Short mmCIF file of C-alpha atoms and ligand atoms in Angstrom, two decimals:
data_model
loop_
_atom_site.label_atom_id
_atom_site.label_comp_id
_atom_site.label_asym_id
_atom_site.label_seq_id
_atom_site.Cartn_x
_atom_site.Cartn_y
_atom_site.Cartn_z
CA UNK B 1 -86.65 78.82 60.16
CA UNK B 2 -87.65 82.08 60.26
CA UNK B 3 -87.98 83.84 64.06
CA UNK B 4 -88.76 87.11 64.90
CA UNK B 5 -87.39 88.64 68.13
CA UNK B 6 -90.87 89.19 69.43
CA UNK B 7 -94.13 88.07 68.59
CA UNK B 8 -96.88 89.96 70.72
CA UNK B 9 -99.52 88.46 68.46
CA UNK B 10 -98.81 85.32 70.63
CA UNK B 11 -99.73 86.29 74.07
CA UNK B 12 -102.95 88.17 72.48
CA UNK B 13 -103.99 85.23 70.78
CA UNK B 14 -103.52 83.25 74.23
CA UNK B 15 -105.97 85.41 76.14
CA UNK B 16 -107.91 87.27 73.14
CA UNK B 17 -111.16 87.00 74.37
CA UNK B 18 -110.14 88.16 78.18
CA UNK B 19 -108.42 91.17 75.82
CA UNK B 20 -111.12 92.28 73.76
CA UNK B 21 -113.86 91.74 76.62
CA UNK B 22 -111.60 94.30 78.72
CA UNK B 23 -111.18 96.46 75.81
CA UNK B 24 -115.33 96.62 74.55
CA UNK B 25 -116.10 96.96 78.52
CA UNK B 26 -113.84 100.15 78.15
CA UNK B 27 -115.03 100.84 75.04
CA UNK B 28 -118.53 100.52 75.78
CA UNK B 29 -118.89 102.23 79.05
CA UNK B 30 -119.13 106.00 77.89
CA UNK B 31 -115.70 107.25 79.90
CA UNK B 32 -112.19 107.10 78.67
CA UNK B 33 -109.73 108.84 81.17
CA UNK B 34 -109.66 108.65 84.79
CA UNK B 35 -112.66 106.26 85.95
CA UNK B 36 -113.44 102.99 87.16
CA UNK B 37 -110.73 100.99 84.97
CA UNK B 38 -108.11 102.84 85.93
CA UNK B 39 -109.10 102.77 89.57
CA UNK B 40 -109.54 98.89 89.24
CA UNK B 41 -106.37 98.18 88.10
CA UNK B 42 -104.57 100.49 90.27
CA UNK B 43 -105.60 98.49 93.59
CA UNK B 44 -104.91 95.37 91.57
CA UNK B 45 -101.37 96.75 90.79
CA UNK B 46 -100.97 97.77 94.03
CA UNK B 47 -102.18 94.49 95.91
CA UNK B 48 -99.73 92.46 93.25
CA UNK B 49 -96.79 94.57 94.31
CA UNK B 50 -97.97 94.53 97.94
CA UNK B 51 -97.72 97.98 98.21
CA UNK B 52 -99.79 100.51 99.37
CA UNK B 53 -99.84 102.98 96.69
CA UNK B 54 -100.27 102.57 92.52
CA UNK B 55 -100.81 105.58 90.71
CA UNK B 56 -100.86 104.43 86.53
CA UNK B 57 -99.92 107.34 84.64
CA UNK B 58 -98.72 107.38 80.67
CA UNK B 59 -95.29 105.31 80.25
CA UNK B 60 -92.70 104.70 82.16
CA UNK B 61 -90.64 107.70 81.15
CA UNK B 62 -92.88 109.87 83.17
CA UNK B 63 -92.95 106.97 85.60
CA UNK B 64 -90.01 107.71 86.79
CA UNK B 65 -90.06 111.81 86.17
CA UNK B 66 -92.96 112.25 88.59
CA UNK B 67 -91.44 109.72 91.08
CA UNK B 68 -88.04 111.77 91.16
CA UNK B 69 -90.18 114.97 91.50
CA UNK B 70 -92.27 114.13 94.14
CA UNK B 71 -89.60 113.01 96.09
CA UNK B 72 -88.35 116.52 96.13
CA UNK B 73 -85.58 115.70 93.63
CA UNK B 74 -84.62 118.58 91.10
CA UNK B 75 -82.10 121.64 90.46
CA UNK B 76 -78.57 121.33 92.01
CA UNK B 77 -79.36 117.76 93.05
CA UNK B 78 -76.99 114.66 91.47
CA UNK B 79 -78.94 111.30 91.27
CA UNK B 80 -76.49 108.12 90.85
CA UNK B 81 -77.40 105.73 87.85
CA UNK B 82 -75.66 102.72 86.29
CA UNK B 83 -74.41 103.71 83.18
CA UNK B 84 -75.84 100.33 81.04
CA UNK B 85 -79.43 101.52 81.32
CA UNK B 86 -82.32 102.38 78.77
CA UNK B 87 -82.16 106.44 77.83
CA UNK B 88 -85.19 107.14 79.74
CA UNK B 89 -83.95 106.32 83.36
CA UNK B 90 -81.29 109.26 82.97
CA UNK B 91 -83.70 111.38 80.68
CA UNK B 92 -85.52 111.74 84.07
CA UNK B 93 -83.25 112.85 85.79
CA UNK B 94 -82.39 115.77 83.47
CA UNK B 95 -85.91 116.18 83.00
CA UNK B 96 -86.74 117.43 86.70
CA UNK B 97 -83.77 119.81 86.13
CA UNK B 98 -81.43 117.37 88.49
CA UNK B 99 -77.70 115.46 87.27
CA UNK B 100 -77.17 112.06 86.41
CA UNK B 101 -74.25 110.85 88.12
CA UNK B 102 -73.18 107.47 86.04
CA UNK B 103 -71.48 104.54 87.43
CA UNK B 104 -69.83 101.09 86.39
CA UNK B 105 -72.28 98.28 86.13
CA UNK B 106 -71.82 95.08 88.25
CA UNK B 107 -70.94 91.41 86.44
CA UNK B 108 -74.73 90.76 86.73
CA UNK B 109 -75.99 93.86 84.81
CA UNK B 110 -76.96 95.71 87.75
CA UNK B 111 -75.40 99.28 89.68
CA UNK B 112 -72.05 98.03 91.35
CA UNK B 113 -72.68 99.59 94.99
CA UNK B 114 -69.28 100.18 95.26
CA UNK B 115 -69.20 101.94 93.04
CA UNK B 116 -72.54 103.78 93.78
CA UNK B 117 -70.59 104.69 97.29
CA UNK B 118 -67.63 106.28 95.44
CA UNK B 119 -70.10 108.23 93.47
CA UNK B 120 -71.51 110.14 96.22
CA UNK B 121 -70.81 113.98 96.97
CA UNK B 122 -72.92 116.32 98.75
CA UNK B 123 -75.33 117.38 96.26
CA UNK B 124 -76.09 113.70 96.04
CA UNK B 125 -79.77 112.95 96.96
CA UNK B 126 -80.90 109.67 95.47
CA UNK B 127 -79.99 106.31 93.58
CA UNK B 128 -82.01 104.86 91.24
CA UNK B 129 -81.19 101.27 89.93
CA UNK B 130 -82.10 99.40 87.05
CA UNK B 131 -83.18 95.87 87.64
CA UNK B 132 -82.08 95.30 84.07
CA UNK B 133 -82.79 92.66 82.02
CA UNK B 134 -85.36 91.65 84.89
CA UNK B 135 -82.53 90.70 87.27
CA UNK B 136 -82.71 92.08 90.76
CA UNK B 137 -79.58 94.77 91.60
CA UNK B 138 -77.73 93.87 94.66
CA UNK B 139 -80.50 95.23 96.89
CA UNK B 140 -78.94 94.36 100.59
CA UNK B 141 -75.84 96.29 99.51
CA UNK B 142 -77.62 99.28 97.89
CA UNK B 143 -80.03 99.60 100.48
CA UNK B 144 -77.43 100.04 102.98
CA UNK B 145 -75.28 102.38 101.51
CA UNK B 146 -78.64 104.42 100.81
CA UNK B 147 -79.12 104.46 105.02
CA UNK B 148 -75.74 105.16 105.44
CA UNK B 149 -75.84 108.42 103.07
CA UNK B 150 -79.54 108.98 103.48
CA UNK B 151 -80.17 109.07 99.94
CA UNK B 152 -84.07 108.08 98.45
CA UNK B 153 -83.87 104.64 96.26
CA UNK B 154 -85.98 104.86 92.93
CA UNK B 155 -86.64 101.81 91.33
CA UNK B 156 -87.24 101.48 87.78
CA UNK B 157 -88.88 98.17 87.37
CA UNK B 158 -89.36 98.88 83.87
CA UNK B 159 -88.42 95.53 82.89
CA UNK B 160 -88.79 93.45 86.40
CA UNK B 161 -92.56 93.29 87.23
CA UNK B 162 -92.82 90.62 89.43
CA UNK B 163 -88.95 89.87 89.59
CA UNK B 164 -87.73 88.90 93.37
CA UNK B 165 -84.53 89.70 95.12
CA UNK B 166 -84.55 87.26 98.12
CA UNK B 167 -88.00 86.26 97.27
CA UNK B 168 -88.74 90.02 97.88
CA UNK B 169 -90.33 92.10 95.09
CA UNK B 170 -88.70 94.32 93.11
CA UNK B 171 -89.96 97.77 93.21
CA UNK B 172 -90.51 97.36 97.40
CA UNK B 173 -87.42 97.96 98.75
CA UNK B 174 -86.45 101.57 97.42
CA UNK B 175 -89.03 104.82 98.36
CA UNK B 176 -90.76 104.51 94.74
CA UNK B 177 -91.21 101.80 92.43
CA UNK B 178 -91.32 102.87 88.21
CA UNK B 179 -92.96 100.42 85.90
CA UNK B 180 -93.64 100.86 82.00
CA UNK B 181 -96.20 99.14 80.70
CA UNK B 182 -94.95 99.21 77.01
CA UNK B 183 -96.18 96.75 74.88
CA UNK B 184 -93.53 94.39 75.12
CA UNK B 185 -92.55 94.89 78.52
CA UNK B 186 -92.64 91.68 81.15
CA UNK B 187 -96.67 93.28 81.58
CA UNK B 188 -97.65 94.99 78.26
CA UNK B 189 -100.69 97.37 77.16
CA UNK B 190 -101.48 97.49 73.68
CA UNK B 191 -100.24 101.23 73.80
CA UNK B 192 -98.09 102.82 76.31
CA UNK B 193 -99.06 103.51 79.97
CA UNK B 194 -96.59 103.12 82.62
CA UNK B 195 -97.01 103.46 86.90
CA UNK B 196 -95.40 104.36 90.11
CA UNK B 197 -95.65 102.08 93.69
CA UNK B 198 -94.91 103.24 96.81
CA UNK B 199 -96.10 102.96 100.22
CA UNK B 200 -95.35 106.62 101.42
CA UNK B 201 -98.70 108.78 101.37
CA UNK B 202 -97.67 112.14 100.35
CA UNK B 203 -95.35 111.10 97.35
CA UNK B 204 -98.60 108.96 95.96
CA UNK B 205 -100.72 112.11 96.86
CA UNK B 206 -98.15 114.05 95.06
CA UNK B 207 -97.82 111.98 91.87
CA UNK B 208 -101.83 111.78 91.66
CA UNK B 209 -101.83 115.57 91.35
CA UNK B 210 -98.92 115.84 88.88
CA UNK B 211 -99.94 113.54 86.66
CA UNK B 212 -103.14 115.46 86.35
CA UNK B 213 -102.15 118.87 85.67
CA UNK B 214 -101.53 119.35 89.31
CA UNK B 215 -104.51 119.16 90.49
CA UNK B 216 -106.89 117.31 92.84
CA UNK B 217 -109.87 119.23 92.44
CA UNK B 218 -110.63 120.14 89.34
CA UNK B 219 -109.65 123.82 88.29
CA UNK B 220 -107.73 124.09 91.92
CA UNK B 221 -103.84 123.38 90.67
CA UNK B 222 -101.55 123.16 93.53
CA UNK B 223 -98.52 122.07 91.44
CA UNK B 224 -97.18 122.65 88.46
CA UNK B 225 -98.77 119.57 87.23
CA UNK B 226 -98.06 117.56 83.57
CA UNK B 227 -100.50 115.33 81.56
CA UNK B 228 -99.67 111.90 82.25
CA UNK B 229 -102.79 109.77 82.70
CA UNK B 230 -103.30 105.90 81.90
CA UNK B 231 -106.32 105.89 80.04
CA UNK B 232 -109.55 103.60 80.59
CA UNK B 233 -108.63 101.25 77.55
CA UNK B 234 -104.98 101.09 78.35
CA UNK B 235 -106.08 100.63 82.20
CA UNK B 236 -108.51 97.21 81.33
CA UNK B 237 -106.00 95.91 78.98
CA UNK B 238 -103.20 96.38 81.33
CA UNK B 239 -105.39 94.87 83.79
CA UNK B 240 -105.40 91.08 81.77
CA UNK B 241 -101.96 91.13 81.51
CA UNK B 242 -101.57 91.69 84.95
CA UNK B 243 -103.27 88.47 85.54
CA UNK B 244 -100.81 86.99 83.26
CA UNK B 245 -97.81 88.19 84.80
CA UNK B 246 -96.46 85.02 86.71
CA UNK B 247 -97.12 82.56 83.62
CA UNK B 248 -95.01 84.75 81.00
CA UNK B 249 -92.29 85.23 83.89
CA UNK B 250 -92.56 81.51 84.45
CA UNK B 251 -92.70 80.58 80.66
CA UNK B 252 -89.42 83.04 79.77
CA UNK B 253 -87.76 81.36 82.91
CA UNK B 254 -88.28 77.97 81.44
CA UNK B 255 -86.91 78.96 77.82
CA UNK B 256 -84.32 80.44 80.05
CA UNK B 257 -82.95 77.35 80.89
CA UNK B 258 -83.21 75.68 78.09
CA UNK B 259 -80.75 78.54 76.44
CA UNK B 260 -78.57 77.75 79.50
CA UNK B 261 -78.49 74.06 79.19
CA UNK B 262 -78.47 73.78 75.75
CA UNK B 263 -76.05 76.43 74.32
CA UNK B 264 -72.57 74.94 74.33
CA UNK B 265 -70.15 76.84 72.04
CA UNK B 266 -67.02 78.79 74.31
CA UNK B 267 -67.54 81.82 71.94
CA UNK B 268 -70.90 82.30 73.38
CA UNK B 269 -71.39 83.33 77.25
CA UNK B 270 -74.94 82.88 78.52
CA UNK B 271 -76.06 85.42 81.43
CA UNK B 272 -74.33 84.97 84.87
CA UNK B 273 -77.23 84.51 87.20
CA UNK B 274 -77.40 86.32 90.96
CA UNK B 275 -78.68 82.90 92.87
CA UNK B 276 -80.96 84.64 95.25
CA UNK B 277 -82.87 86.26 92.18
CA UNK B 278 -85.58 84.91 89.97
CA UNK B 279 -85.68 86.92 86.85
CA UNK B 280 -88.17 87.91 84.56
CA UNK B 281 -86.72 87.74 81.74
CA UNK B 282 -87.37 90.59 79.62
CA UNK B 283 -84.29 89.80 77.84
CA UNK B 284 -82.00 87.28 77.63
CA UNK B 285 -78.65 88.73 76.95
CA UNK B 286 -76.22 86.18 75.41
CA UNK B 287 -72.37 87.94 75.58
CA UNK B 288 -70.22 87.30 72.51
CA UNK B 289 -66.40 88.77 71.87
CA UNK B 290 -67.80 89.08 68.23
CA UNK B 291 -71.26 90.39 68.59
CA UNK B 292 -71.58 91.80 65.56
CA UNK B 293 -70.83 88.35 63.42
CA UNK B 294 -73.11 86.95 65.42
CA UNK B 295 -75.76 89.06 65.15
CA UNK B 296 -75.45 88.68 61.14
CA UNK B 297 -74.71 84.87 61.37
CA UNK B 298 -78.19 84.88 62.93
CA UNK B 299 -79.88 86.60 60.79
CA UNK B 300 -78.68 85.12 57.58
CA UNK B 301 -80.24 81.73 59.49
CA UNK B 302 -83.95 83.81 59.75
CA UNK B 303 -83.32 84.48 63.15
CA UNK B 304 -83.40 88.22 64.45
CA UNK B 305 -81.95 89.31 67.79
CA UNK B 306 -81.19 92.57 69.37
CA UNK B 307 -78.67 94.68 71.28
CA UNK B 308 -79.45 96.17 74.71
CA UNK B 309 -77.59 98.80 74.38
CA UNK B 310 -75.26 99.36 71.92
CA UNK B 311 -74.24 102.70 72.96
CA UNK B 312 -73.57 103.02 77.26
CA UNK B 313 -75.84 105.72 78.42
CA UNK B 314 -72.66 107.98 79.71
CA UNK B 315 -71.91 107.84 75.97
CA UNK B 316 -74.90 109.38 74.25
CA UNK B 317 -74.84 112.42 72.35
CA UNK B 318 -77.48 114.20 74.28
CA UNK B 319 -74.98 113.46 77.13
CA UNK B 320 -71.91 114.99 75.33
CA UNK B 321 -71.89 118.28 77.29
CA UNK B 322 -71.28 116.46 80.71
CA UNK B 323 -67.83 115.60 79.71
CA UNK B 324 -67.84 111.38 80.20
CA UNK B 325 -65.02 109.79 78.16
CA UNK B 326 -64.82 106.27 76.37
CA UNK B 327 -62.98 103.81 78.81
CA UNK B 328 -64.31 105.62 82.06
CA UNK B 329 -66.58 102.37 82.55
CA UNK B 330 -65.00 99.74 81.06
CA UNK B 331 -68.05 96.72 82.28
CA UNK B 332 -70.66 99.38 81.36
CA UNK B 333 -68.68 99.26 77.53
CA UNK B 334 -68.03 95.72 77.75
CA UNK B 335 -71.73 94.86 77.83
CA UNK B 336 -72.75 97.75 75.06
CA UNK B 337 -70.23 96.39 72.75
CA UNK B 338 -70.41 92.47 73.44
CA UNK B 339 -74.57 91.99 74.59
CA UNK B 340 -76.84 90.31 72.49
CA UNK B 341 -80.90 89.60 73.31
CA UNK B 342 -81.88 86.53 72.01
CA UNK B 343 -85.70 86.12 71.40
CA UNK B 344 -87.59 85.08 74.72
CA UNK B 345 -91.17 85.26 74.79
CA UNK B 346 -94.80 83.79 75.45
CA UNK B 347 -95.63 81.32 72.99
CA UNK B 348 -91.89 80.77 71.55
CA UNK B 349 -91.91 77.32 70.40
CA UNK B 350 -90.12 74.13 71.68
CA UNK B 351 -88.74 73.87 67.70
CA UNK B 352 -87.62 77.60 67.40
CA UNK B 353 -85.86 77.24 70.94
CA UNK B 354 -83.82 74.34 69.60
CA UNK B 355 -83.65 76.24 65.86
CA UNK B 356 -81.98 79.19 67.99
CA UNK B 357 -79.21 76.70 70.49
CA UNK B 358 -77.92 74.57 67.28
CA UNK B 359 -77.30 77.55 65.12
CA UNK B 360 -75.92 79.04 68.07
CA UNK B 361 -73.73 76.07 68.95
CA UNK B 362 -72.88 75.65 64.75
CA UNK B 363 -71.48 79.33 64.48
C1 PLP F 1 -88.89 100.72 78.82
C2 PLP F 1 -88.03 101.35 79.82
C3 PLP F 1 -88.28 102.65 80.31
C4 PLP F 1 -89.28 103.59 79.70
O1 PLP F 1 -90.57 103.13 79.59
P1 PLP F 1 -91.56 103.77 78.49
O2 PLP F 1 -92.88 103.22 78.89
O3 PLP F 1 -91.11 103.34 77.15
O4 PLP F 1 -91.50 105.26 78.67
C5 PLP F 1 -87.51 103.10 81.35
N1 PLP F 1 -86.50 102.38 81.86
C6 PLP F 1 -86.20 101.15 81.40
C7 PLP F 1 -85.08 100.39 82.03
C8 PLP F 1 -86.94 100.60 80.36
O5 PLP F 1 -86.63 99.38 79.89
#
């Protein structure tokens, strides 16, 4: 059987009339960036997330930029980071002129806060944690070492929208909240488009301006502003998968479990699982001593997974300069050389489930 590690076609053929009506609405109404779409969905964002502030702006890359700067974060500042993250969470960092600072990830995916303590020097002014994989970080633990050090907590919720720690939200604990809204991500647009949550009034005020050129007024720039706007289509598109956030988290949950019940082979480690977490989802990262067989064992069965990440962020070539060294975080290594993302998404059938745990369980 032949099965593709994602298949957005499903979820738009679920709701493809609630798509295209949100998409001709856009189309139809005569303005394309900045109006009543994007307004809409940002106090539907913001009422999902309970916060007080959404500002949508164009992925999550700049998500997370315009967070860090309006939080007064740039030149001379370090900002800690688990090292098993995507690019773009330490791309922001250097982006806004400050240092990534990476650390060892925890046996759930997540910053170790240990290790996030160790980490921390003087020039050290914020954390920002990865709810990777859609699994809450260790958010009690994190939040207190940020009180004890006074550093600001970014979130990048770039794959946890509508995750829970505690049965609290991802995205409210920290001082900002990053989401992408890439296609595939736990809410997708058909296109890229990305926001920021946050309940503190001048960092939203802030982020509003510097997503639009710096400026609130038009022609009046106070900042030194970027382009970084969710457009109108993006915004009513966005908007219906919103809606559809707590099914698909539901739905991957429930093909969670059946991976977790049903795969029984001791080469094969599914996911340890923080108990006071639900997950989204986003992935579901199988760990395998061989990997690599695996992978191609899989594929020569039709069946196509992925690796998030094969290469540790603190390893990356753009990073080379800063001077990190193989072996320095030996989880953070474990995971890019031994992770594997099985497919987990809307509409993945009962028969491709089972396709996926007896090949599994027959390798
Ligand atoms: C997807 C992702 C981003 C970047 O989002 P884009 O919308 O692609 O810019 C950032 N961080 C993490 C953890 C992600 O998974």
């Amino acid at each position: 059987m032949d099965i593709n590690f994602a298949e957005l076609s499903r979820q738009y053929k679920k709701y493809q009339t609630e798509y295209e009506e949100a998409a001709l609405r856009a189309l139809r109404s005569g303005w394309y960036i900045m109006g009543k779409e994007l307004e809409q969905f940002e106090e539907d964002y913001a009422a999902y997330m309970e916060a007080k502030h959404c500002i949508g702006v164009g992925n999550g890359l700049d998500a997370l930029r315009l967070a860090l700067s309006a939080l007064g974060i740039g030149e001379g500042d370090e900002v800690i980071i688990q090292a098993n993250t995507f690019i773009a969470t330490a791309l922001a960092v250097m982006q806004n002129g400050a240092t990534p600072i990476f650390i060892e990830a925890d046996k759930y995916f997540g910053a170790d806060p240990q290790a996030i303590e160790e980490a921390i020097t003087e020039k050290t002014k914020a954390v920002m944690v990865v709810h990777l994989y859609g699994q809450a970080c260790d958010m009690d633990a994190i939040m207190a070492i940020a009180k004890k050090y006074n550093l600001k907590v970014v979130e990048d919720c770039a794959q946890s929208h509508g995750a829970l720690y505690k049965g609290k939200k991802c995205g409210t604990f920290g001082d900002a909240a990053c989401f992408s809204f890439y296609p595939m991500k736990p809410i997708g647009a058909f296109g890229d488009s990305g926001a920021v949550t946050t309940n503190n009034d001048e960092v939203a005020d802030s982020i509003r301006m510097l997503r639009n050129y710096g400026s609130r007024i038009k022609y009046k720039h106070e900042l030194l502003g970027i382009n970084s706007r969710m457009d109108e289509i993006q915004a009513a598109i966005t908007g219906v998968s919103l809606k559809h956030v707590d099914a698909g988290n539901t739905e991957r949950n429930e093909i969670a479990i059946k991976y977790i019940a049903g795969i029984k082979n001791p080469k094969v480690k599914t996911p340890e699982v923080r108990s006071c977490t639900y997950n989204t989802y986003h992935v579901f990262p199988l760990i395998c001593e061989s990997r690599n067989e695996l992978h191609n064992y899989l594929k020569a069965q039709g069946i196509q997974t992925q690796i998030h990440y094969p290469i540790s962020c603190h390893l990356a070539d753009c990073f080379k300069d800063m001077g990190y060294k193989v072996g320095q975080f030996p989880q953070a290594e474990y995971y890019a050389a031994h992770e594997l993302s099985l497919p987990i998404y809307v509409g993945l059938k009962d028969e491709e489930i089972q396709c996926i745990i007896d090949a599994i369980n027959n390798y």
